[in-house]
Amino acid sequence: NAGVTQTPKFQVLKTGQSMTLQCAQDMNHNSMYWYRQDPGMGLRLIYYSASEGTTDKGEVPNGYNVSRLNKREFSLRLESAAPSQTSVYFCASRRLAGEYNEQFFGPGTRLTVL
Amino acid sequence: DQQVKQNSPSLSVQEGRISILNCDYTNSMFDYFLWYKKYPAEGPTFLISISSIKDKNEDGRFTVFLNKSAKHLSLHIVPSQPGDSAVYFCAASLKTSYDKVIFGPGTSLSVIP
């Protein structure tokens, strides 16, 4: 039982390049999330998916797209990377939407955009 | 403007003593609060939570206190252990949107042996 896994762990991009961050969970959770963490800012929600087939914008969605491929997988795409997107990205999942329960986080992807 | 504030970026405590981490929030509609712990190069892990209908929740060495009138919560760790050294994030959510959890900037706790 791996929990939440993310690939890659590290990535360096040049401005304008594109890439997809992959996330998968094996806990049969319904909801999945993408956050970014920047120094002094805490974690900020980029996009979330309350259930398979649905996605919604979070606090900082500009410059990102997401795909909820199936119940297990939720990917984050940067179409044209910018230096402002240098950050650590965390994927998370939660058992049920619409109820009080905690999120489980992956180990993170450290992205640098030059 | 941050809705969840942790005004102490860092805190150092002697092993065996009490650690008190503070958190303030601005939105009186928040009704569920959580604390997460994060080690370097790992994702955050859930520690403890409290609903707005309570003023205290305890789990082993960890206790969270909520003061709704002051819009303030605190996490107490007693006794503190070196393994507690980590970054602690306070988080809050609204009943109308449990998915949109707002995180504070974090407090880095160092427990000195």
Tab-separated table of N, CA and C in Angstrom, chain B residues 6-113:
chain	number	residue	atom	x	y	z
B	6	GLN	N	0.238	32.123	10.906
B	6	GLN	CA	1.097	31.559	11.931
B	6	GLN	C	2.244	32.536	12.074
B	7	ASN	N	2.168	33.365	13.078
B	7	ASN	CA	3.061	34.518	13.161
B	7	ASN	C	4.468	34.184	13.635
B	8	SER	N	4.668	32.972	14.137
B	8	SER	CA	6.015	32.570	14.533
B	8	SER	C	6.591	31.639	13.474
B	9	PRO	N	7.550	32.104	12.677
B	9	PRO	CA	8.131	31.230	11.661
B	9	PRO	C	8.904	30.057	12.275
B	10	SER	N	9.429	30.260	13.492
B	10	SER	CA	10.213	29.191	14.112
B	10	SER	C	10.060	29.231	15.622
B	11	LEU	N	10.359	28.072	16.227
B	11	LEU	CA	10.238	27.910	17.675
B	11	LEU	C	11.242	26.852	18.120
B	12	SER	N	11.953	27.129	19.198
B	12	SER	CA	12.880	26.144	19.775
B	12	SER	C	12.460	25.815	21.189
B	13	VAL	N	12.452	24.514	21.501
B	13	VAL	CA	12.004	24.047	22.818
B	13	VAL	C	12.946	22.954	23.299
B	14	GLN	N	13.170	22.891	24.600
B	14	GLN	CA	13.968	21.826	25.173
B	14	GLN	C	13.153	20.529	25.231
B	15	GLU	N	13.846	19.430	24.986
B	15	GLU	CA	13.208	18.120	25.098
B	15	GLU	C	12.541	17.972	26.461
B	16	GLY	N	11.325	17.425	26.478
B	16	GLY	CA	10.603	17.219	27.723
B	16	GLY	C	9.689	18.368	28.107
B	17	ARG	N	9.948	19.555	27.524
B	17	ARG	CA	9.106	20.711	27.840
B	17	ARG	C	7.884	20.754	26.922
B	18	ILE	N	7.020	21.716	27.165
B	18	ILE	CA	5.837	21.890	26.334
B	18	ILE	C	6.155	22.773	25.126
B	19	SER	N	5.651	22.358	23.962
B	19	SER	CA	5.717	23.206	22.765
B	19	SER	C	4.321	23.754	22.514
B	20	ILE	N	4.232	25.046	22.277
B	20	ILE	CA	2.942	25.674	21.976
B	20	ILE	C	3.051	26.399	20.641
B	21	LEU	N	2.301	25.923	19.670
B	21	LEU	CA	2.289	26.535	18.349
B	21	LEU	C	0.953	27.249	18.165
B	22	ASN	N	1.027	28.474	17.710
B	22	ASN	CA	-0.168	29.310	17.619
B	22	ASN	C	-0.607	29.555	16.182
B	23	CYS	N	-1.897	29.800	16.040
B	23	CYS	CA	-2.498	30.028	14.731
B	23	CYS	C	-3.674	30.982	14.891
B	24	ASP	N	-3.759	31.966	14.031
B	24	ASP	CA	-4.885	32.901	14.035
B	24	ASP	C	-5.560	32.871	12.672
B	25	TYR	N	-6.865	33.082	12.660
B	25	TYR	CA	-7.583	33.108	11.391
B	25	TYR	C	-8.499	34.312	11.342
B	26	THR	N	-8.843	34.709	10.136
B	26	THR	CA	-9.626	35.933	9.978
B	26	THR	C	-11.082	35.659	9.597
B	27	ASN	N	-11.363	34.505	9.010
B	27	ASN	CA	-12.709	34.214	8.533
B	27	ASN	C	-13.521	33.489	9.606
B	28	SER	N	-14.506	34.156	10.162
B	28	SER	CA	-15.301	33.561	11.234
B	28	SER	C	-16.190	32.418	10.747
B	29	MET	N	-16.255	32.214	9.428
B	29	MET	CA	-17.063	31.119	8.878
B	29	MET	C	-16.311	29.799	8.848
B	30	PHE	N	-15.011	29.812	9.104
B	30	PHE	CA	-14.281	28.544	9.183
B	30	PHE	C	-14.897	27.696	10.283
B	31	ASP	N	-15.092	26.417	9.992
B	31	ASP	CA	-15.703	25.599	11.031
B	31	ASP	C	-14.967	24.281	11.262
B	32	TYR	N	-13.843	24.092	10.620
B	32	TYR	CA	-13.061	22.877	10.847
B	32	TYR	C	-11.602	23.230	10.706
B	33	PHE	N	-10.800	22.794	11.669
B	33	PHE	CA	-9.393	23.182	11.705
B	33	PHE	C	-8.525	21.943	11.847
B	34	LEU	N	-7.379	21.980	11.175
B	34	LEU	CA	-6.483	20.822	11.173
B	34	LEU	C	-5.048	21.283	11.394
B	35	TRP	N	-4.247	20.393	11.934
B	35	TRP	CA	-2.802	20.594	12.014
B	35	TRP	C	-2.121	19.466	11.247
B	36	TYR	N	-1.154	19.873	10.422
B	36	TYR	CA	-0.343	18.918	9.685
B	36	TYR	C	1.110	19.132	10.095
B	37	LYS	N	1.860	18.049	10.001
B	37	LYS	CA	3.280	18.046	10.335
B	37	LYS	C	4.052	17.679	9.087
B	38	LYS	N	5.183	18.365	8.861
B	38	LYS	CA	5.948	18.079	7.649
B	38	LYS	C	7.435	17.990	7.959
B	39	TYR	N	8.013	16.842	7.579
B	39	TYR	CA	9.461	16.672	7.640
B	39	TYR	C	10.059	17.086	6.295
B	40	PRO	N	11.344	17.462	6.291
B	40	PRO	CA	11.999	17.833	5.027
B	40	PRO	C	11.906	16.716	3.993
B	41	ALA	N	11.678	17.097	2.757
B	41	ALA	CA	11.629	16.183	1.610
B	41	ALA	C	10.489	15.162	1.709
B	42	GLU	N	9.505	15.432	2.548
B	42	GLU	CA	8.331	14.572	2.627
B	42	GLU	C	7.077	15.421	2.481
B	43	GLY	N	5.942	14.764	2.211
B	43	GLY	CA	4.688	15.488	2.185
B	43	GLY	C	4.151	15.677	3.596
B	44	PRO	N	3.255	16.655	3.776
B	44	PRO	CA	2.644	16.844	5.097
B	44	PRO	C	1.856	15.611	5.516
B	45	THR	N	1.799	15.373	6.821
B	45	THR	CA	0.973	14.301	7.363
B	45	THR	C	0.029	14.884	8.401
B	46	PHE	N	-1.180	14.379	8.408
B	46	PHE	CA	-2.209	14.853	9.318
B	46	PHE	C	-1.832	14.539	10.765
B	47	LEU	N	-2.080	15.504	11.643
B	47	LEU	CA	-1.743	15.322	13.054
B	47	LEU	C	-2.998	15.267	13.927
B	48	ILE	N	-3.806	16.303	13.873
B	48	ILE	CA	-4.971	16.402	14.740
B	48	ILE	C	-5.914	17.445	14.165
B	49	SER	N	-7.195	17.324	14.484
B	49	SER	CA	-8.177	18.283	13.978
B	49	SER	C	-9.165	18.654	15.077
B	50	ILE	N	-9.948	19.693	14.812
B	50	ILE	CA	-10.977	20.107	15.757
B	50	ILE	C	-12.107	20.781	14.996
B	51	SER	N	-13.315	20.444	15.384
B	51	SER	CA	-14.490	21.090	14.823
B	51	SER	C	-14.803	22.349	15.630
B	52	SER	N	-15.476	23.290	14.999
B	52	SER	CA	-15.780	24.546	15.676
B	52	SER	C	-16.783	24.393	16.821
B	53	ILE	N	-17.407	23.233	16.921
B	53	ILE	CA	-18.354	23.034	18.030
B	53	ILE	C	-17.633	22.622	19.318
B	54	LYS	N	-16.334	22.368	19.193
B	54	LYS	CA	-15.541	21.991	20.358
B	54	LYS	C	-14.542	23.087	20.687
B	55	ASP	N	-13.980	23.039	21.903
B	55	ASP	CA	-12.909	23.975	22.216
B	55	ASP	C	-11.601	23.259	22.538
B	56	LYS	N	-11.647	21.945	22.550
B	56	LYS	CA	-10.427	21.183	22.845
B	56	LYS	C	-10.537	19.797	22.232
B	57	ASN	N	-9.406	19.321	21.702
B	57	ASN	CA	-9.324	17.942	21.236
B	57	ASN	C	-7.936	17.409	21.564
B	58	GLU	N	-7.898	16.212	22.101
B	58	GLU	CA	-6.645	15.662	22.600
B	58	GLU	C	-6.362	14.315	21.946
B	59	ASP	N	-5.097	14.098	21.593
B	59	ASP	CA	-4.696	12.821	21.029
B	59	ASP	C	-3.280	12.533	21.505
B	60	GLY	N	-3.178	11.755	22.563
B	60	GLY	CA	-1.865	11.439	23.110
B	60	GLY	C	-1.156	12.684	23.621
B	61	ARG	N	0.036	12.933	23.072
B	61	ARG	CA	0.813	14.094	23.521
B	61	ARG	C	0.342	15.405	22.887
B	62	PHE	N	-0.589	15.323	21.951
B	62	PHE	CA	-1.017	16.494	21.183
B	62	PHE	C	-2.419	16.944	21.596
B	63	THR	N	-2.554	18.230	21.855
B	63	THR	CA	-3.846	18.811	22.198
B	63	THR	C	-4.021	20.084	21.389
B	64	VAL	N	-5.179	20.228	20.784
B	64	VAL	CA	-5.488	21.472	20.077
B	64	VAL	C	-6.592	22.192	20.840
B	65	PHE	N	-6.393	23.491	21.030
B	65	PHE	CA	-7.363	24.346	21.705
B	65	PHE	C	-7.900	25.357	20.696
B	66	LEU	N	-9.214	25.585	20.750
B	66	LEU	CA	-9.836	26.543	19.841
B	66	LEU	C	-10.559	27.618	20.644
B	67	ASN	N	-10.250	28.863	20.360
B	67	ASN	CA	-10.917	30.018	20.970
B	67	ASN	C	-11.592	30.784	19.846
B	68	LYS	N	-12.883	30.496	19.652
B	68	LYS	CA	-13.596	31.072	18.515
B	68	LYS	C	-13.747	32.579	18.630
B	69	SER	N	-13.959	33.064	19.818
B	69	SER	CA	-14.160	34.511	19.975
B	69	SER	C	-12.896	35.286	19.590
B	70	ALA	N	-11.747	34.673	19.845
B	70	ALA	CA	-10.478	35.322	19.499
B	70	ALA	C	-9.987	34.906	18.117
B	71	LYS	N	-10.688	33.982	17.485
B	71	LYS	CA	-10.268	33.418	16.197
B	71	LYS	C	-8.822	32.916	16.304
B	72	HIS	N	-8.607	32.086	17.286
B	72	HIS	CA	-7.260	31.620	17.619
B	72	HIS	C	-7.295	30.147	17.985
B	73	LEU	N	-6.302	29.417	17.473
B	73	LEU	CA	-6.135	28.051	17.948
B	73	LEU	C	-4.671	27.800	18.242
B	74	SER	N	-4.441	26.820	19.079
B	74	SER	CA	-3.072	26.491	19.440
B	74	SER	C	-2.916	24.986	19.519
B	75	LEU	N	-1.716	24.543	19.236
B	75	LEU	CA	-1.342	23.130	19.330
B	75	LEU	C	-0.325	22.995	20.452
B	76	HIS	N	-0.625	22.139	21.426
B	76	HIS	CA	0.271	21.879	22.545
B	76	HIS	C	0.854	20.485	22.385
B	77	ILE	N	2.161	20.386	22.535
B	77	ILE	CA	2.845	19.096	22.477
B	77	ILE	C	3.544	18.902	23.819
B	78	VAL	N	3.092	17.860	24.551
B	78	VAL	CA	3.656	17.612	25.878
B	78	VAL	C	3.851	16.097	26.098
B	79	PRO	N	5.041	15.633	26.457
B	79	PRO	CA	6.287	16.379	26.424
B	79	PRO	C	6.860	16.410	25.011
B	80	SER	N	7.621	17.417	24.691
B	80	SER	CA	8.229	17.521	23.367
B	80	SER	C	9.385	16.528	23.233
B	81	GLN	N	9.512	15.953	22.044
B	81	GLN	CA	10.560	14.988	21.768
B	81	GLN	C	11.341	15.434	20.532
B	82	PRO	N	12.605	15.044	20.419
B	82	PRO	CA	13.403	15.447	19.243
B	82	PRO	C	12.736	15.079	17.922
B	83	GLY	N	12.020	13.955	17.886
B	83	GLY	CA	11.320	13.539	16.672
B	83	GLY	C	10.166	14.444	16.287
B	84	ASP	N	9.799	15.356	17.186
B	84	ASP	CA	8.742	16.322	16.870
B	84	ASP	C	9.272	17.488	16.046
B	85	SER	N	10.573	17.568	15.871
B	85	SER	CA	11.170	18.654	15.083
B	85	SER	C	10.699	18.541	13.641
B	86	ALA	N	9.969	19.543	13.191
B	86	ALA	CA	9.340	19.528	11.874
B	86	ALA	C	8.681	20.890	11.653
B	87	VAL	N	8.104	21.060	10.484
B	87	VAL	CA	7.280	22.250	10.212
B	87	VAL	C	5.820	21.878	10.454
B	88	TYR	N	5.122	22.714	11.190
B	88	TYR	CA	3.715	22.470	11.516
B	88	TYR	C	2.846	23.497	10.799
B	89	PHE	N	1.879	22.972	10.051
B	89	PHE	CA	0.939	23.827	9.324
B	89	PHE	C	-0.423	23.785	9.997
B	90	CYS	N	-0.962	24.941	10.228
B	90	CYS	CA	-2.341	25.087	10.665
B	90	CYS	C	-3.196	25.226	9.402
B	91	ALA	N	-4.397	24.646	9.394
B	91	ALA	CA	-5.262	24.723	8.216
B	91	ALA	C	-6.716	24.860	8.654
B	92	ALA	N	-7.518	25.463	7.792
B	92	ALA	CA	-8.925	25.694	8.116
B	92	ALA	C	-9.781	25.471	6.882
B	93	SER	N	-11.033	25.056	7.122
B	93	SER	CA	-11.942	24.875	5.997
B	93	SER	C	-13.350	25.332	6.377
B	94	LEU	N	-14.127	25.573	5.330
B	94	LEU	CA	-15.503	26.017	5.489
B	94	LEU	C	-16.441	24.839	5.311
B	95	LYS	N	-17.547	24.843	6.055
B	95	LYS	CA	-18.545	23.784	5.913
B	95	LYS	C	-19.098	23.743	4.492
B	96	THR	N	-19.168	24.898	3.839
B	96	THR	CA	-19.735	24.956	2.494
B	96	THR	C	-18.755	24.493	1.435
B	97	SER	N	-17.480	24.301	1.811
B	97	SER	CA	-16.482	23.912	0.825
B	97	SER	C	-15.327	23.201	1.502
B	98	TYR	N	-15.585	21.972	1.941
B	98	TYR	CA	-14.558	21.234	2.686
B	98	TYR	C	-13.311	20.977	1.848
B	99	ASP	N	-13.447	20.980	0.522
B	99	ASP	CA	-12.287	20.711	-0.319
B	99	ASP	C	-11.296	21.858	-0.350
B	100	LYS	N	-11.767	23.063	-0.110
B	100	LYS	CA	-10.885	24.229	-0.204
B	100	LYS	C	-10.290	24.530	1.159
B	101	VAL	N	-9.269	23.776	1.488
B	101	VAL	CA	-8.586	23.951	2.764
B	101	VAL	C	-7.558	25.069	2.624
B	102	ILE	N	-7.568	25.989	3.574
B	102	ILE	CA	-6.617	27.116	3.579
B	102	ILE	C	-5.533	26.819	4.600
B	103	PHE	N	-4.285	26.842	4.136
B	103	PHE	CA	-3.157	26.547	5.004
B	103	PHE	C	-2.449	27.823	5.448
B	104	GLY	N	-1.937	27.794	6.680
B	104	GLY	CA	-1.057	28.853	7.130
B	104	GLY	C	0.345	28.636	6.592
B	105	PRO	N	1.248	29.594	6.829
B	105	PRO	CA	2.608	29.515	6.280
B	105	PRO	C	3.516	28.524	6.989
B	106	GLY	N	3.104	28.046	8.162
B	106	GLY	CA	3.904	27.053	8.868
B	106	GLY	C	4.792	27.641	9.950
B	107	THR	N	5.065	26.808	10.972
B	107	THR	CA	6.021	27.136	12.031
B	107	THR	C	7.012	25.988	12.127
B	108	SER	N	8.282	26.312	12.068
B	108	SER	CA	9.329	25.288	12.168
B	108	SER	C	9.691	25.084	13.628
B	109	LEU	N	9.433	23.894	14.132
B	109	LEU	CA	9.710	23.555	15.534
B	109	LEU	C	11.015	22.773	15.632
B	110	SER	N	11.882	23.212	16.504
B	110	SER	CA	13.115	22.468	16.815
B	110	SER	C	13.078	22.063	18.275
B	111	VAL	N	13.164	20.776	18.530
B	111	VAL	CA	13.203	20.270	19.891
B	111	VAL	C	14.642	19.871	20.191
B	112	ILE	N	15.225	20.557	21.149
B	112	ILE	CA	16.646	20.392	21.443
B	112	ILE	C	16.838	19.328	22.521
B	113	PRO	N	17.660	18.306	22.210
B	113	PRO	CA	17.865	17.228	23.200
B	113	PRO	C	18.561	17.741	24.459
